CSV table of C-alpha atoms in Angstrom, one decimal:
chain,number,residue,atom,x,y,z
A,122,UNK,CA,-30.8,89.1,80.5
A,123,UNK,CA,-33.2,89.1,83.5
A,124,UNK,CA,-30.5,90.5,85.8
A,125,UNK,CA,-28.3,87.5,85.1
A,126,UNK,CA,-24.6,88.3,84.9
A,127,UNK,CA,-23.0,86.6,81.9
A,128,UNK,CA,-19.6,86.7,83.7
A,129,UNK,CA,-20.9,84.7,86.6
A,130,UNK,CA,-22.7,82.2,84.5
A,131,UNK,CA,-19.6,80.0,84.4
A,132,UNK,CA,-19.5,77.6,87.4
A,133,UNK,CA,-15.9,78.2,88.5
A,134,UNK,CA,-16.3,82.0,88.4
A,135,UNK,CA,-19.5,81.7,90.3
A,136,UNK,CA,-18.0,79.4,92.9
A,137,UNK,CA,-14.9,81.5,93.4
A,138,UNK,CA,-16.8,84.7,93.8
A,139,UNK,CA,-19.4,83.1,96.1
A,140,UNK,CA,-16.6,81.6,98.3
A,141,UNK,CA,-14.9,85.0,98.5
A,142,UNK,CA,-18.2,86.8,99.3
A,143,UNK,CA,-18.4,84.6,102.4
A,144,UNK,CA,-15.1,85.9,103.8
A,145,UNK,CA,-12.9,88.9,103.9
A,146,UNK,CA,-10.2,87.4,101.9
A,147,UNK,CA,-8.9,83.9,101.2
A,148,UNK,CA,-5.5,82.5,100.2
A,149,UNK,CA,-5.1,81.3,96.6
A,150,UNK,CA,-4.5,77.6,97.6
A,151,UNK,CA,-7.5,77.5,99.9
A,152,UNK,CA,-9.8,78.7,97.0
A,153,UNK,CA,-8.1,76.3,94.6
A,154,UNK,CA,-8.6,73.3,96.9
A,155,UNK,CA,-12.2,74.3,97.6
A,156,UNK,CA,-13.1,74.7,93.9
A,157,UNK,CA,-11.1,71.6,93.0
A,158,UNK,CA,-9.4,73.2,90.1
A,159,UNK,CA,-5.8,73.5,89.0
A,160,UNK,CA,-3.6,76.5,89.7
A,161,UNK,CA,-3.8,77.6,86.0
A,162,UNK,CA,-7.6,77.4,86.0
A,163,UNK,CA,-7.9,79.4,89.1
A,164,UNK,CA,-5.3,81.9,87.9
A,165,UNK,CA,-7.2,82.4,84.7
A,166,UNK,CA,-10.5,82.6,86.5
A,167,UNK,CA,-9.1,85.1,89.0
A,168,UNK,CA,-7.5,87.2,86.3
A,169,UNK,CA,-10.9,87.3,84.4
A,170,UNK,CA,-12.8,88.4,87.5
A,171,UNK,CA,-10.1,90.9,88.4
A,172,UNK,CA,-10.2,92.5,85.0
A,173,UNK,CA,-14.0,92.7,85.3
A,174,UNK,CA,-13.6,94.4,88.7
A,175,UNK,CA,-15.2,91.6,90.7
A,176,UNK,CA,-12.1,90.5,92.5
A,177,UNK,CA,-8.9,91.9,94.0
A,178,UNK,CA,-5.6,90.0,94.1
A,179,UNK,CA,-3.1,90.9,96.8
A,180,UNK,CA,0.4,89.4,96.9
A,181,UNK,CA,2.3,89.2,100.1
A,182,UNK,CA,4.7,87.1,102.1
A,183,UNK,CA,4.4,84.9,105.1
A,184,UNK,CA,8.0,84.7,106.3
A,185,UNK,CA,9.9,84.2,103.1
A,186,UNK,CA,7.1,82.3,101.3
A,187,UNK,CA,5.1,84.3,98.8
A,188,UNK,CA,1.3,84.2,99.3
A,189,UNK,CA,-1.5,85.4,97.1
A,190,UNK,CA,-4.7,86.5,98.7
A,191,UNK,CA,-8.0,86.9,96.8
A,192,UNK,CA,-10.9,89.0,97.9
A,193,UNK,CA,-14.3,90.0,96.4
A,194,UNK,CA,-14.7,93.7,95.6
A,195,UNK,CA,-17.8,95.7,96.7
A,196,UNK,CA,-18.9,95.7,93.1
A,197,UNK,CA,-18.3,91.9,92.9
A,198,UNK,CA,-20.4,91.3,96.0
A,199,UNK,CA,-23.2,93.5,94.7
A,200,UNK,CA,-23.3,91.9,91.3
A,201,UNK,CA,-23.2,88.4,92.8
A,202,UNK,CA,-26.2,89.3,95.0
A,203,UNK,CA,-28.1,90.5,92.0
A,204,UNK,CA,-27.1,87.5,90.0
A,205,UNK,CA,-28.2,85.1,92.8
A,206,UNK,CA,-31.5,87.0,93.1
A,207,UNK,CA,-32.1,86.6,89.4
A,208,UNK,CA,-31.3,82.9,89.6
A,209,UNK,CA,-33.7,82.5,92.5
A,210,UNK,CA,-36.5,84.1,90.4
A,211,UNK,CA,-35.7,81.8,87.5
A,212,UNK,CA,-35.7,78.7,89.8
A,213,UNK,CA,-39.0,79.8,91.4
A,214,UNK,CA,-40.5,80.4,88.0
A,215,UNK,CA,-39.4,77.0,86.7
A,216,UNK,CA,-40.7,75.3,89.9
A,217,UNK,CA,-44.0,77.1,89.5
A,218,UNK,CA,-44.3,76.1,85.8
A,219,UNK,CA,-43.4,72.6,86.7
A,220,UNK,CA,-46.0,72.2,89.4
A,221,UNK,CA,-48.6,73.9,87.2
A,222,UNK,CA,-48.0,71.6,84.3
A,223,UNK,CA,-47.8,68.7,86.7
A,224,UNK,CA,-51.3,69.5,88.2
A,225,UNK,CA,-52.8,70.2,84.7
A,226,UNK,CA,-51.5,67.2,82.8
A,227,UNK,CA,-50.6,64.7,85.4
A,228,UNK,CA,-47.1,64.4,86.9
A,229,UNK,CA,-45.3,62.8,83.9
A,230,UNK,CA,-41.8,64.1,83.4
A,231,UNK,CA,-42.1,67.6,84.9
A,232,UNK,CA,-38.7,68.9,86.0
A,233,UNK,CA,-39.2,71.3,88.9
A,234,UNK,CA,-36.4,73.9,89.4
A,235,UNK,CA,-34.3,72.8,86.4
A,236,UNK,CA,-34.8,75.5,83.8
A,237,UNK,CA,-31.8,76.6,81.9
A,238,UNK,CA,-30.3,79.8,83.2
A,239,UNK,CA,-29.0,81.0,79.9
B,52,UNK,CA,-8.4,68.3,90.1
B,53,UNK,CA,-10.3,69.4,87.0
B,54,UNK,CA,-8.1,70.1,84.0
B,55,UNK,CA,-8.5,73.1,81.8
B,56,UNK,CA,-10.4,71.3,79.0
B,57,UNK,CA,-12.8,69.7,81.4
B,58,UNK,CA,-13.3,73.0,83.0
B,59,UNK,CA,-14.2,74.7,79.7
B,60,UNK,CA,-16.8,72.1,78.9
B,61,UNK,CA,-18.7,72.3,82.2
B,62,UNK,CA,-20.6,75.5,81.2
B,63,UNK,CA,-24.2,74.1,81.4
B,64,UNK,CA,-25.9,74.2,84.8
B,65,UNK,CA,-29.4,75.0,86.0
B,66,UNK,CA,-30.4,78.0,88.2
B,67,UNK,CA,-31.1,75.6,91.1
B,68,UNK,CA,-27.6,74.0,90.7
B,69,UNK,CA,-26.0,77.4,90.5
B,70,UNK,CA,-27.8,78.6,93.7
B,71,UNK,CA,-26.7,75.4,95.5
B,72,UNK,CA,-23.1,75.9,94.3
B,73,UNK,CA,-23.1,79.4,95.6
B,74,UNK,CA,-24.8,78.5,98.9
B,75,UNK,CA,-22.2,75.7,99.5
B,76,UNK,CA,-19.3,78.0,98.6
B,77,UNK,CA,-20.4,80.8,100.9
B,78,UNK,CA,-21.1,78.3,103.8
B,79,UNK,CA,-17.6,76.8,103.3
B,80,UNK,CA,-16.0,80.2,103.5
B,81,UNK,CA,-18.0,81.1,106.6
B,82,UNK,CA,-17.3,77.9,108.5
B,83,UNK,CA,-15.4,78.9,111.6
B,84,UNK,CA,-11.8,77.7,111.7
B,85,UNK,CA,-10.0,76.9,115.0
B,86,UNK,CA,-7.4,79.4,116.1
B,87,UNK,CA,-3.7,78.4,116.1
B,88,UNK,CA,-2.2,77.0,119.4
B,89,UNK,CA,-0.4,80.2,120.2
B,90,UNK,CA,-3.5,82.4,120.1
B,91,UNK,CA,-4.7,81.8,123.7
B,92,UNK,CA,-1.2,82.2,125.3
B,93,UNK,CA,-0.6,85.3,123.1
B,94,UNK,CA,-3.7,87.1,124.2
B,95,UNK,CA,-3.2,86.0,127.8
B,96,UNK,CA,0.4,87.3,127.9
B,97,UNK,CA,-0.7,90.6,126.3
B,98,UNK,CA,-3.4,91.0,128.9
B,99,UNK,CA,-1.0,90.1,131.8
B,100,UNK,CA,1.6,92.6,130.5
B,101,UNK,CA,-1.0,95.3,130.1
B,102,UNK,CA,-2.3,94.9,133.6
B,103,UNK,CA,1.3,94.8,135.1
B,104,UNK,CA,2.1,98.0,133.2
B,105,UNK,CA,-1.1,99.7,134.4
B,106,UNK,CA,-0.2,98.7,138.0
B,107,UNK,CA,3.2,100.2,137.7
B,108,UNK,CA,1.8,103.4,136.2
B,109,UNK,CA,-0.5,103.8,139.2
B,110,UNK,CA,2.3,103.0,141.7
B,111,UNK,CA,4.8,105.4,140.2
B,112,UNK,CA,2.1,108.1,139.7
B,113,UNK,CA,2.7,108.1,136.0
B,114,UNK,CA,-0.9,108.2,134.8
B,115,UNK,CA,0.2,109.6,131.5
B,116,UNK,CA,1.4,106.1,130.7
B,117,UNK,CA,-2.1,104.6,130.8
B,118,UNK,CA,-3.2,105.8,127.3
B,119,UNK,CA,0.1,104.5,125.9
B,120,UNK,CA,-0.5,101.1,127.6
B,121,UNK,CA,-4.1,101.0,126.1
B,122,UNK,CA,-2.7,101.8,122.7
B,123,UNK,CA,0.0,99.2,123.0
B,124,UNK,CA,-2.5,96.5,124.1
B,125,UNK,CA,-4.8,97.4,121.2
B,126,UNK,CA,-1.9,97.3,118.7
B,127,UNK,CA,-0.6,93.9,120.0
B,128,UNK,CA,-4.1,92.4,120.1
B,129,UNK,CA,-4.9,93.6,116.6
B,130,UNK,CA,-1.7,92.1,115.3
B,131,UNK,CA,-2.3,88.8,117.1
B,132,UNK,CA,-5.9,88.6,115.8
B,133,UNK,CA,-4.8,89.6,112.2
B,134,UNK,CA,-2.2,86.9,112.0
B,135,UNK,CA,-4.4,84.3,113.7
B,136,UNK,CA,-7.4,84.8,111.6
B,137,UNK,CA,-5.3,84.5,108.4
B,138,UNK,CA,-3.5,81.4,109.6
B,139,UNK,CA,-6.2,79.1,108.2
B,140,UNK,CA,-6.0,80.7,104.8
B,141,UNK,CA,-9.4,82.3,105.1
B,142,UNK,CA,-9.9,85.7,106.8
B,143,UNK,CA,-13.4,85.7,108.2
B,144,UNK,CA,-15.7,88.7,107.7
B,145,UNK,CA,-16.5,90.6,110.9
B,146,UNK,CA,-20.0,89.5,111.7
B,147,UNK,CA,-22.1,89.6,114.9
B,148,UNK,CA,-21.8,86.2,116.4
B,149,UNK,CA,-23.6,85.0,119.5
B,150,UNK,CA,-21.2,83.6,122.1
B,151,UNK,CA,-22.2,80.2,123.5
B,152,UNK,CA,-23.6,80.4,127.1
B,153,UNK,CA,-20.7,78.4,128.6
B,154,UNK,CA,-18.1,80.7,127.0
B,155,UNK,CA,-20.0,83.7,128.3
B,156,UNK,CA,-20.1,82.1,131.8
B,157,UNK,CA,-16.4,81.4,131.6
B,158,UNK,CA,-15.7,85.1,130.6
B,159,UNK,CA,-17.8,86.3,133.6
B,160,UNK,CA,-15.8,83.9,135.9
B,161,UNK,CA,-12.6,85.3,134.4
B,162,UNK,CA,-13.5,88.9,135.4
B,163,UNK,CA,-14.6,87.7,138.9
B,164,UNK,CA,-11.3,85.8,139.4
B,165,UNK,CA,-9.2,88.8,138.2
B,166,UNK,CA,-11.1,91.1,140.6
B,167,UNK,CA,-10.7,88.7,143.5
B,168,UNK,CA,-7.0,88.2,142.7
B,169,UNK,CA,-6.5,92.0,142.6
B,170,UNK,CA,-8.4,92.5,145.9
B,171,UNK,CA,-6.6,89.6,147.7
B,172,UNK,CA,-3.2,90.8,146.7
B,173,UNK,CA,-4.0,94.4,147.6
B,174,UNK,CA,-5.1,93.3,151.0
B,175,UNK,CA,-2.0,91.2,151.5
B,176,UNK,CA,0.6,93.6,150.1
B,177,UNK,CA,-1.1,97.0,149.9
B,178,UNK,CA,0.7,97.7,146.6
B,179,UNK,CA,-1.1,98.6,143.4
B,180,UNK,CA,1.8,97.3,141.2
B,181,UNK,CA,1.7,93.8,142.6
B,182,UNK,CA,-2.1,93.7,142.8
B,183,UNK,CA,-2.6,94.6,139.1
B,184,UNK,CA,0.2,92.3,138.1
B,185,UNK,CA,-1.4,89.3,139.9
B,186,UNK,CA,-4.8,90.3,138.6
B,187,UNK,CA,-3.4,90.4,135.0
B,188,UNK,CA,-1.7,87.1,135.4
B,189,UNK,CA,-4.9,85.4,136.6
B,190,UNK,CA,-7.0,87.1,133.9
B,191,UNK,CA,-4.4,86.1,131.2
B,192,UNK,CA,-4.4,82.5,132.3
B,193,UNK,CA,-8.2,82.4,132.5
B,194,UNK,CA,-8.6,84.0,129.1
B,195,UNK,CA,-6.2,81.4,127.7
B,196,UNK,CA,-8.5,78.8,129.2
B,197,UNK,CA,-11.6,80.4,127.7
B,198,UNK,CA,-10.0,80.6,124.3
B,199,UNK,CA,-8.9,76.9,124.5
B,200,UNK,CA,-12.5,76.0,125.4
B,201,UNK,CA,-14.0,78.0,122.5
B,202,UNK,CA,-11.4,76.5,120.2
B,203,UNK,CA,-12.4,73.0,121.2
B,204,UNK,CA,-16.0,73.8,120.5
B,205,UNK,CA,-15.1,75.1,117.1
B,206,UNK,CA,-13.1,72.0,116.3
B,207,UNK,CA,-16.0,69.7,117.4
B,208,UNK,CA,-18.4,71.7,115.3
B,209,UNK,CA,-16.2,71.5,112.2
B,210,UNK,CA,-15.6,67.8,112.7
B,211,UNK,CA,-19.3,67.1,113.1
B,212,UNK,CA,-20.1,69.2,109.9
B,213,UNK,CA,-17.5,67.2,108.0
B,214,UNK,CA,-19.1,63.9,108.9
Protein backbone atom coordinates (compact mmCIF):
# COMPACT_ATOMS: atom_id res chain seq x y z
CA UNK A 1 0.00 0.00 0.00
CA UNK A 2 2.81 2.46 -1.03
CA UNK A 3 4.34 2.39 2.45
CA UNK A 4 1.14 3.73 3.97
CA UNK A 5 0.23 2.30 7.32
CA UNK A 6 -3.46 1.33 7.52
CA UNK A 7 -3.42 1.75 11.31
CA UNK A 8 -2.30 5.37 10.98
CA UNK A 9 -4.81 6.16 8.29
CA UNK A 10 -7.39 7.11 10.91
CA UNK A 11 -7.09 10.84 11.84
CA UNK A 12 -7.22 10.46 15.63
CA UNK A 13 -4.63 7.68 15.67
CA UNK A 14 -2.38 9.75 13.40
CA UNK A 15 -2.79 12.88 15.53
CA UNK A 16 -2.15 11.02 18.80
CA UNK A 17 1.00 9.33 17.50
CA UNK A 18 2.28 12.50 15.81
CA UNK A 19 1.77 14.43 19.07
CA UNK A 20 3.58 11.76 21.06
CA UNK A 21 6.42 11.60 18.54
CA UNK A 22 7.08 15.28 19.27
CA UNK A 23 7.73 14.66 22.96
CA UNK A 24 9.12 12.06 25.34
CA UNK A 25 5.75 11.35 26.93
CA UNK A 26 2.52 13.21 27.55
CA UNK A 27 -0.24 13.00 30.08
CA UNK A 28 -3.54 11.46 28.95
CA UNK A 29 -5.54 14.66 29.60
CA UNK A 30 -3.12 16.82 27.60
CA UNK A 31 -3.37 14.51 24.57
CA UNK A 32 -7.16 14.35 24.95
CA UNK A 33 -7.45 18.15 25.05
CA UNK A 34 -5.14 18.59 22.09
CA UNK A 35 -6.98 16.02 19.98
CA UNK A 36 -10.35 17.37 21.15
CA UNK A 37 -11.77 13.92 21.75
CA UNK A 38 -13.57 12.34 24.67
CA UNK A 39 -11.86 10.16 27.28
CA UNK A 40 -13.43 7.04 25.80
CA UNK A 41 -12.30 7.83 22.26
CA UNK A 42 -8.73 8.45 23.40
CA UNK A 43 -8.81 5.32 25.57
CA UNK A 44 -9.91 3.24 22.59
CA UNK A 45 -7.37 4.88 20.29
CA UNK A 46 -4.53 4.43 22.80
CA UNK A 47 -5.51 0.81 23.42
CA UNK A 48 -5.49 0.12 19.68
CA UNK A 49 -2.11 1.73 19.21
CA UNK A 50 -0.72 -0.03 22.28
CA UNK A 51 -1.88 -3.40 20.98
CA UNK A 52 -0.18 -2.66 17.67
CA UNK A 53 3.01 -1.79 19.54
CA UNK A 54 3.03 1.88 18.51
CA UNK A 55 2.37 3.34 21.92
CA UNK A 56 3.20 2.70 25.56
CA UNK A 57 0.83 3.43 28.44
CA UNK A 58 2.33 4.13 31.87
CA UNK A 59 0.21 4.57 34.94
CA UNK A 60 1.49 6.49 37.92
CA UNK A 61 0.58 8.87 40.68
CA UNK A 62 1.16 12.57 41.30
CA UNK A 63 0.59 12.76 45.05
CA UNK A 64 -2.57 10.71 45.53
CA UNK A 65 -4.01 11.45 42.10
CA UNK A 66 -3.65 8.74 39.47
CA UNK A 67 -2.09 9.84 36.19
CA UNK A 68 -1.75 8.06 32.86
CA UNK A 69 1.20 8.86 30.64
CA UNK A 70 1.36 7.99 26.97
CA UNK A 71 4.52 7.71 24.90
CA UNK A 72 5.35 6.59 21.38
CA UNK A 73 7.49 3.46 21.11
CA UNK A 74 10.54 3.33 18.86
CA UNK A 75 8.58 1.15 16.45
CA UNK A 76 5.74 3.67 16.48
CA UNK A 77 8.08 6.55 15.70
CA UNK A 78 9.73 4.63 12.86
CA UNK A 79 6.43 3.61 11.31
CA UNK A 80 5.02 7.12 11.66
CA UNK A 81 8.07 8.52 9.84
CA UNK A 82 7.60 5.97 7.04
CA UNK A 83 3.87 6.74 6.86
CA UNK A 84 4.49 10.48 6.64
CA UNK A 85 7.12 9.95 3.94
CA UNK A 86 4.60 7.92 1.92
CA UNK A 87 1.98 10.63 2.39
CA UNK A 88 4.52 13.23 1.28
CA UNK A 89 5.14 11.26 -1.90
CA UNK A 90 1.42 10.94 -2.56
CA UNK A 91 0.84 14.64 -1.98
CA UNK A 92 3.76 15.53 -4.26
CA UNK A 93 2.47 13.17 -6.95
CA UNK A 94 -1.04 14.60 -6.69
CA UNK A 95 0.33 18.12 -6.91
CA UNK A 96 2.47 17.22 -9.93
CA UNK A 97 -0.52 15.55 -11.63
CA UNK A 98 -2.68 18.57 -10.86
CA UNK A 99 -0.21 21.06 -12.27
CA UNK A 100 0.39 18.86 -15.36
CA UNK A 101 -3.32 18.59 -16.12
CA UNK A 102 -3.70 22.30 -15.35
CA UNK A 103 -1.00 23.29 -17.86
CA UNK A 104 -2.26 20.77 -20.46
CA UNK A 105 -6.00 21.48 -20.40
CA UNK A 106 -6.29 24.89 -18.82
CA UNK A 107 -6.72 25.46 -15.07
CA UNK A 108 -10.32 24.31 -14.70
CA UNK A 109 -11.02 22.33 -11.57
CA UNK A 110 -7.60 20.83 -10.88
CA UNK A 111 -7.18 19.94 -7.20
CA UNK A 112 -3.53 20.16 -6.27
CA UNK A 113 -2.40 18.08 -3.31
CA UNK A 114 -5.80 16.56 -2.61
CA UNK A 115 -5.52 12.98 -3.80
CA UNK A 116 -7.12 10.30 -1.63
CA UNK A 117 -4.60 8.53 0.58
CA UNK A 118 -6.45 5.24 0.65
CA UNK B 1 -15.41 17.31 22.19
CA UNK B 2 -15.99 14.91 19.36
CA UNK B 3 -18.30 12.05 20.31
CA UNK B 4 -17.59 8.45 19.39
CA UNK B 5 -19.99 8.29 16.43
CA UNK B 6 -18.66 11.49 14.89
CA UNK B 7 -15.14 10.18 15.45
CA UNK B 8 -15.86 6.95 13.58
CA UNK B 9 -17.28 8.88 10.62
CA UNK B 10 -14.31 11.18 10.10
CA UNK B 11 -12.21 8.58 8.28
CA UNK B 12 -11.71 10.41 4.97
CA UNK B 13 -8.85 12.84 4.60
CA UNK B 14 -6.30 13.67 1.96
CA UNK B 15 -2.50 13.17 2.20
CA UNK B 16 -2.01 16.94 2.42
CA UNK B 17 -4.52 17.17 5.26
CA UNK B 18 -2.92 14.23 7.06
CA UNK B 19 0.53 15.78 6.74
CA UNK B 20 -0.74 19.09 8.06
CA UNK B 21 -2.47 17.30 10.96
CA UNK B 22 0.76 15.50 11.90
CA UNK B 23 2.87 18.64 11.49
CA UNK B 24 0.59 20.65 13.79
CA UNK B 25 0.44 17.86 16.39
CA UNK B 26 4.24 17.53 16.49
CA UNK B 27 4.67 21.31 16.72
CA UNK B 28 2.16 21.47 19.59
CA UNK B 29 4.03 18.78 21.52
CA UNK B 30 7.38 20.49 20.91
CA UNK B 31 6.17 23.94 21.98
CA UNK B 32 8.27 24.94 25.00
CA UNK B 33 6.29 25.20 28.22
CA UNK B 34 7.23 27.58 31.05
CA UNK B 35 8.76 25.96 34.13
CA UNK B 36 6.85 25.99 37.45
CA UNK B 37 7.55 28.88 39.87
CA UNK B 38 9.62 26.70 42.21
CA UNK B 39 12.07 25.57 39.52
CA UNK B 40 14.40 28.63 39.74
CA UNK B 41 14.52 28.73 43.57
CA UNK B 42 14.95 24.94 43.66
CA UNK B 43 17.94 24.90 41.31
CA UNK B 44 19.42 27.96 43.04
CA UNK B 45 19.09 26.40 46.50
CA UNK B 46 20.61 23.12 45.27
CA UNK B 47 23.58 24.99 43.83
CA UNK B 48 24.04 27.07 47.01
CA UNK B 49 23.91 23.96 49.18
CA UNK B 50 26.41 22.18 46.94
CA UNK B 51 28.90 25.04 47.05
CA UNK B 52 28.57 25.35 50.85
CA UNK B 53 29.19 21.60 51.22
CA UNK B 54 32.25 21.76 48.92
CA UNK B 55 33.60 24.67 50.95
CA UNK B 56 33.19 22.72 54.20
CA UNK B 57 34.87 19.68 52.62
CA UNK B 58 37.93 21.77 51.76
CA UNK B 59 38.04 23.51 55.11
CA UNK B 60 37.81 20.28 57.08
CA UNK B 61 40.25 18.48 54.77
CA UNK B 62 37.57 15.95 53.87
CA UNK B 63 38.13 15.78 50.11
CA UNK B 64 36.51 12.35 49.99
CA UNK B 65 33.19 14.20 50.50
CA UNK B 66 33.51 16.03 47.15
CA UNK B 67 32.39 13.13 44.89
CA UNK B 68 29.47 12.55 47.27
CA UNK B 69 28.50 16.22 46.99
CA UNK B 70 28.67 16.00 43.18
CA UNK B 71 26.50 12.86 43.20
CA UNK B 72 24.00 14.51 45.55
CA UNK B 73 23.81 17.63 43.36
CA UNK B 74 23.27 15.54 40.21
CA UNK B 75 20.55 13.49 41.95
CA UNK B 76 18.73 16.56 43.30
CA UNK B 77 18.95 18.43 39.97
CA UNK B 78 17.77 15.36 38.04
CA UNK B 79 14.75 15.03 40.36
CA UNK B 80 13.93 18.76 40.06
CA UNK B 81 14.24 18.68 36.26
CA UNK B 82 12.17 15.48 36.00
CA UNK B 83 9.29 16.83 38.08
CA UNK B 84 9.43 20.29 36.48
CA UNK B 85 9.46 19.05 32.89
CA UNK B 86 6.45 16.84 33.59
CA UNK B 87 4.46 19.49 35.45
CA UNK B 88 2.96 20.84 32.21
CA UNK B 89 1.74 17.38 31.23
CA UNK B 90 4.22 17.03 28.37
CA UNK B 91 7.76 15.78 28.91
CA UNK B 92 9.86 17.31 26.16
CA UNK B 93 12.40 15.25 24.24
CA UNK B 94 16.03 16.04 24.87
CA UNK B 95 17.02 18.11 21.89
CA UNK B 96 19.90 20.41 21.20
CA UNK B 97 18.53 23.89 21.67
CA UNK B 98 20.32 27.13 21.04
CA UNK B 99 20.27 29.36 24.09
CA UNK B 100 19.28 32.97 23.34
CA UNK B 101 22.25 35.38 23.49
CA UNK B 102 20.88 37.32 26.48
CA UNK B 103 20.52 34.10 28.52
CA UNK B 104 24.10 33.13 27.58
CA UNK B 105 25.30 36.59 28.65
CA UNK B 106 23.41 36.26 31.94
CA UNK B 107 25.00 32.84 32.56
CA UNK B 108 28.45 34.29 31.90
CA UNK B 109 27.67 37.11 34.34
CA UNK B 110 26.56 34.52 36.91
CA UNK B 111 29.91 32.72 36.76
CA UNK B 112 31.75 36.05 37.02
CA UNK B 113 29.66 37.16 40.01
CA UNK B 114 30.22 33.83 41.79
CA UNK B 115 33.99 34.00 41.25
CA UNK B 116 34.08 37.63 42.45
CA UNK B 117 31.99 36.76 45.52
CA UNK B 118 34.31 33.84 46.31
CA UNK B 119 37.44 35.98 45.87
CA UNK B 120 36.05 38.93 47.87
CA UNK B 121 34.99 36.72 50.78
CA UNK B 122 38.27 34.81 50.74
CA UNK B 123 40.22 38.09 50.91
CA UNK B 124 38.01 39.30 53.75
CA UNK B 125 37.86 36.15 55.88
CA UNK B 126 40.56 33.83 54.52
CA UNK B 127 38.26 30.85 55.05
CA UNK B 128 37.39 28.43 52.26
CA UNK B 129 34.10 27.43 53.90
CA UNK B 130 32.73 30.94 53.98
CA UNK B 131 34.06 31.84 50.53
CA UNK B 132 32.41 28.87 48.86
CA UNK B 133 29.17 29.38 50.79
CA UNK B 134 28.94 33.02 49.68
CA UNK B 135 29.91 32.12 46.09
CA UNK B 136 27.21 29.43 46.11
CA UNK B 137 24.57 31.79 47.47
CA UNK B 138 25.42 34.42 44.83
CA UNK B 139 25.47 31.80 42.06
CA UNK B 140 22.16 30.33 43.29
CA UNK B 141 20.45 33.72 43.30
CA UNK B 142 21.87 34.57 39.88
CA UNK B 143 20.80 31.21 38.41
CA UNK B 144 17.31 31.81 39.81
CA UNK B 145 17.32 35.17 38.00
CA UNK B 146 18.52 33.60 34.73
CA UNK B 147 15.83 30.90 34.92
CA UNK B 148 13.16 33.55 35.63
CA UNK B 149 14.37 35.49 32.59
CA UNK B 150 14.35 32.40 30.35
CA UNK B 151 10.90 31.49 31.67
CA UNK B 152 9.57 34.95 30.84
CA UNK B 153 10.88 34.60 27.29
CA UNK B 154 9.20 31.19 26.92
CA UNK B 155 5.91 32.65 28.20
CA UNK B 156 6.13 35.54 25.73
CA UNK B 157 6.89 33.12 22.89
CA UNK B 158 3.98 30.84 23.75
CA UNK B 159 1.62 33.84 24.10
CA UNK B 160 2.68 35.24 20.73
CA UNK B 161 2.28 31.83 19.06
CA UNK B 162 -1.23 31.51 20.51
CA UNK B 163 -2.27 34.86 19.03
